[in-house]
XYZ file of N, CA and C in Angstrom:
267
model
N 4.562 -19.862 1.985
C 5.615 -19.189 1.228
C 5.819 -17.794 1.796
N 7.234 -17.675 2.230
C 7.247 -16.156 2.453
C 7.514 -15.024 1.853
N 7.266 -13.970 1.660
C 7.666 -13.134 0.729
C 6.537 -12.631 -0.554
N 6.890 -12.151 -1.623
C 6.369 -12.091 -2.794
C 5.411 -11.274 -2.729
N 4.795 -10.290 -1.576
C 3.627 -10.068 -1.974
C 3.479 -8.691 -2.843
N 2.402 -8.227 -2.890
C 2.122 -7.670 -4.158
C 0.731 -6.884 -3.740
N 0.331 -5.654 -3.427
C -1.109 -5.217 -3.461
C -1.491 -4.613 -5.029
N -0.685 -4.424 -5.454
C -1.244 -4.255 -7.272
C -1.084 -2.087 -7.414
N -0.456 -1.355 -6.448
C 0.150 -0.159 -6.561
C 1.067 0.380 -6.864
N 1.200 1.531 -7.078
C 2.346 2.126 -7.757
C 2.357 3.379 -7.038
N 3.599 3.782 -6.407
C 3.999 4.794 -5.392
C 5.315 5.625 -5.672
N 4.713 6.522 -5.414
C 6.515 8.350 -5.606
C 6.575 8.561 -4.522
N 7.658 8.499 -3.619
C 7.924 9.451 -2.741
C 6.864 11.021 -2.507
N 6.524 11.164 -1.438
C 5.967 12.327 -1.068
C 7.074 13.643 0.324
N 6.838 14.829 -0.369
C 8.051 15.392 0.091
C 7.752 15.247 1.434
N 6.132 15.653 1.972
C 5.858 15.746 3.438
C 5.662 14.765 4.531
N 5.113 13.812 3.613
C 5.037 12.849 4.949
C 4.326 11.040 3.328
N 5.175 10.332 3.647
C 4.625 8.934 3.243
C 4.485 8.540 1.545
N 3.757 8.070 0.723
C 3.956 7.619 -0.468
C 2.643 8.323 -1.548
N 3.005 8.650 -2.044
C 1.485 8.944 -2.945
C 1.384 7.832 -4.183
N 0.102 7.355 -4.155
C -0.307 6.561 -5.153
C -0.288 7.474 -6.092
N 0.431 6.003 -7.287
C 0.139 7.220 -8.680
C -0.356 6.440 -9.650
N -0.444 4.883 -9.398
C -1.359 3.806 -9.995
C -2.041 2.714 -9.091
N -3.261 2.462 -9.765
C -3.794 1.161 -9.031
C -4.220 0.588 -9.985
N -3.906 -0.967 -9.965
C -4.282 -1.800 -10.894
C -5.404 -2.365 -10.945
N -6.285 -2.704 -11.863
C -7.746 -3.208 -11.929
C -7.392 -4.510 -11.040
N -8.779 -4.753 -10.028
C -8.812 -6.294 -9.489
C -7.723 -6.313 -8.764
N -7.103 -5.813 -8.238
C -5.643 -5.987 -7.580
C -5.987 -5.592 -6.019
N -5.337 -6.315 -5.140
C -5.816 -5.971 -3.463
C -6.231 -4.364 -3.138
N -5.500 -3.331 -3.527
C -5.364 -1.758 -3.402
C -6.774 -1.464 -4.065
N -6.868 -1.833 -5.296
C -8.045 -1.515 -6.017
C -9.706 -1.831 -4.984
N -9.367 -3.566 -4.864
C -10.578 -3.942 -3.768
C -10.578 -2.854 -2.697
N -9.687 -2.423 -2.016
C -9.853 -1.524 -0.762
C -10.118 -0.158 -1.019
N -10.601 0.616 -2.349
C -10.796 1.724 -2.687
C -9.407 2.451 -2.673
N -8.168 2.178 -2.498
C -6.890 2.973 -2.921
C -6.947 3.704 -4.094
N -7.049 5.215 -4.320
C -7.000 5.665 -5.565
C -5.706 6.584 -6.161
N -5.587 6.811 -7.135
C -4.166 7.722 -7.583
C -4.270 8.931 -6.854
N -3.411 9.468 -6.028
C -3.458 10.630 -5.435
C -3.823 10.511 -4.024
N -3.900 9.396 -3.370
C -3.552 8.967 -2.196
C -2.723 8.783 -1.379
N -2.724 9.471 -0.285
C -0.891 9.351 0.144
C -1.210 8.479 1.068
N -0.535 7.444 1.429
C 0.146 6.107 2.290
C 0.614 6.889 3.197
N 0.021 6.867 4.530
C 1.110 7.114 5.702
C 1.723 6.469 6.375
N 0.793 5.262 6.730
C 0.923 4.092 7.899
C 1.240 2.689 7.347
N 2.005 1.754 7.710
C 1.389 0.118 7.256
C 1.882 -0.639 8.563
N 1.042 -1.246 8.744
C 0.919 -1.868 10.117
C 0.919 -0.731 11.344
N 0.509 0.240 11.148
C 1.227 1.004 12.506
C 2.183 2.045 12.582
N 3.137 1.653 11.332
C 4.456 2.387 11.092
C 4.498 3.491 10.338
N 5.190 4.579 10.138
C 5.083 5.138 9.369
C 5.663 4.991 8.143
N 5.263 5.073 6.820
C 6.159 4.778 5.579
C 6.984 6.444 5.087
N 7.852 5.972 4.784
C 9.280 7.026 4.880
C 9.294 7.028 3.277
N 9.209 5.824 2.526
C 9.848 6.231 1.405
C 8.971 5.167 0.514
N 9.138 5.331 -0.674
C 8.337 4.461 -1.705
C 8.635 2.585 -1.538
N 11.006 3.486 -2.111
C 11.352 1.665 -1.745
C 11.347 1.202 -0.358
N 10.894 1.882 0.553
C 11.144 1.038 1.771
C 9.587 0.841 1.897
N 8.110 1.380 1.089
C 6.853 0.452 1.227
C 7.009 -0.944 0.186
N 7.675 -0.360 -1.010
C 7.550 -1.664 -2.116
C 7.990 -2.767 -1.067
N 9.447 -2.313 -0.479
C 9.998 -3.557 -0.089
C 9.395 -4.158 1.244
N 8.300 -3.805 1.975
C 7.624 -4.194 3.159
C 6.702 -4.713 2.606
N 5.994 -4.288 1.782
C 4.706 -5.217 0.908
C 5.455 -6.546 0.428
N 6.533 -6.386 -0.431
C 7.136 -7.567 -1.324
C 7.486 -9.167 -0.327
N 8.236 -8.301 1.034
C 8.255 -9.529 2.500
C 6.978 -9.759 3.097
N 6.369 -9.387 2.661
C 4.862 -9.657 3.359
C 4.347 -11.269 2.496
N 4.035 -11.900 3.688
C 3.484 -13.606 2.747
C 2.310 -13.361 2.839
N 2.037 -13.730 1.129
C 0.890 -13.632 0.361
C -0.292 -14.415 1.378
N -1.321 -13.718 0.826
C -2.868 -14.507 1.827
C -2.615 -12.927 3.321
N -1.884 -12.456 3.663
C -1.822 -11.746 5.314
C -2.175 -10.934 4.901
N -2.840 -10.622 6.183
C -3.888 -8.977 6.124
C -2.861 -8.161 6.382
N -3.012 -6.934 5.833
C -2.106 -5.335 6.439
C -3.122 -4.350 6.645
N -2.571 -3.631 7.305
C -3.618 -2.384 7.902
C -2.752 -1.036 6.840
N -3.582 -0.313 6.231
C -2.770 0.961 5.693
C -3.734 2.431 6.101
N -2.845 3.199 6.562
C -3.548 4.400 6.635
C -2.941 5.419 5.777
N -4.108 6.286 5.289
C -3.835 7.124 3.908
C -4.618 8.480 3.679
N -4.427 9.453 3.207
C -5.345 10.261 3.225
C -5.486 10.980 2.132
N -6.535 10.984 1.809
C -7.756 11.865 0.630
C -7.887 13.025 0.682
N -7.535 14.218 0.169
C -8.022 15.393 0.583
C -8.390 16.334 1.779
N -7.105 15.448 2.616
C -7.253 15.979 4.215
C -7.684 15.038 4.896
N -8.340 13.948 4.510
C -8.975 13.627 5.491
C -8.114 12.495 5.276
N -8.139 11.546 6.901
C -7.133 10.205 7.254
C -8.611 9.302 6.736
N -7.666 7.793 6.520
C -9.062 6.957 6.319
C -7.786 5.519 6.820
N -8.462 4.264 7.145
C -7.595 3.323 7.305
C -8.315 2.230 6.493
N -7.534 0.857 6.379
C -7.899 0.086 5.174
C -7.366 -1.037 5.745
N -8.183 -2.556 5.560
C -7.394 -3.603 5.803
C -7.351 -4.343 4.620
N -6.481 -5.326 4.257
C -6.291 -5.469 2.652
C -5.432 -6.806 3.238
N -6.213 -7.883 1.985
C -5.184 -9.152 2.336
C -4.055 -8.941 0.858
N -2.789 -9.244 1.249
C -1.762 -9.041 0.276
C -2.264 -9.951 -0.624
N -2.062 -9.887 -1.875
C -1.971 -11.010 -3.049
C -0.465 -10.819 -3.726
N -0.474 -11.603 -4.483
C 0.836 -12.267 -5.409
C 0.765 -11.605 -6.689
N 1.960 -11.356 -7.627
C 2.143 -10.733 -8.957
C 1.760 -12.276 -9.904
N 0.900 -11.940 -11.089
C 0.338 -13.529 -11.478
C 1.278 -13.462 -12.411
C-alpha cells in the first residue's frame, strides 16, 4: 500500500531552519526514536524540510513498514534517527 504513513508527531514551522516538534505521541514511531517536543527536524532522507506541510505531506506518501532517516537538533547539538513509518490506527 502506498501512502498513509504516519510517525505519530506534531510540527510548527520554525523561522530559521526546518520543523519544531511540539507533540509526540505515546508508542508512536517518533516516540520509539527518542523525538521530543522542542526538537527541530532539519533533514528527511537527506533533504532539507522547509516547512511543516511539506514534512506532514512527505511522511503521509511514505508506504507504511519504510525506514526514513531524520536529522534534528537538541540544544545545539545535530543527532540523526532511523525510524520505520507506521500507519494512523
Amino acid at each position: 500500500q502506498r501512502g498513509s504513513g504516519w510517525i505519530g508527531v506534531s510540527t510548527k514551522d520554525d523561522a530559521s531552519a526546518g520543523v519544531v516538534v511540539t507533540r509526540v505521541l505515546d508508542d508512536s514511531a517518533g516516540a520509539r526514536a527518542g523525538l521530543q517536543v522542542g526538537d527541530v527536524i532539519v533533514e528527511l532522507n537527506g533533504q532539507p524540510v522547509k516547512s511543516g506541510q511539506d514534512f506532514d505531506v512527505a511522511i503521509a506518501r511514505t508506504k507504511v513498514g519504510s525506514r526514513i532517516s531524520l536529522a534534528y537538533t537538541r540544544n545545539g547539538s545535530r543527532s540523526e534517527v532511523t525510524l520505520v513509518v507506521g500507519k494512523i490506527a
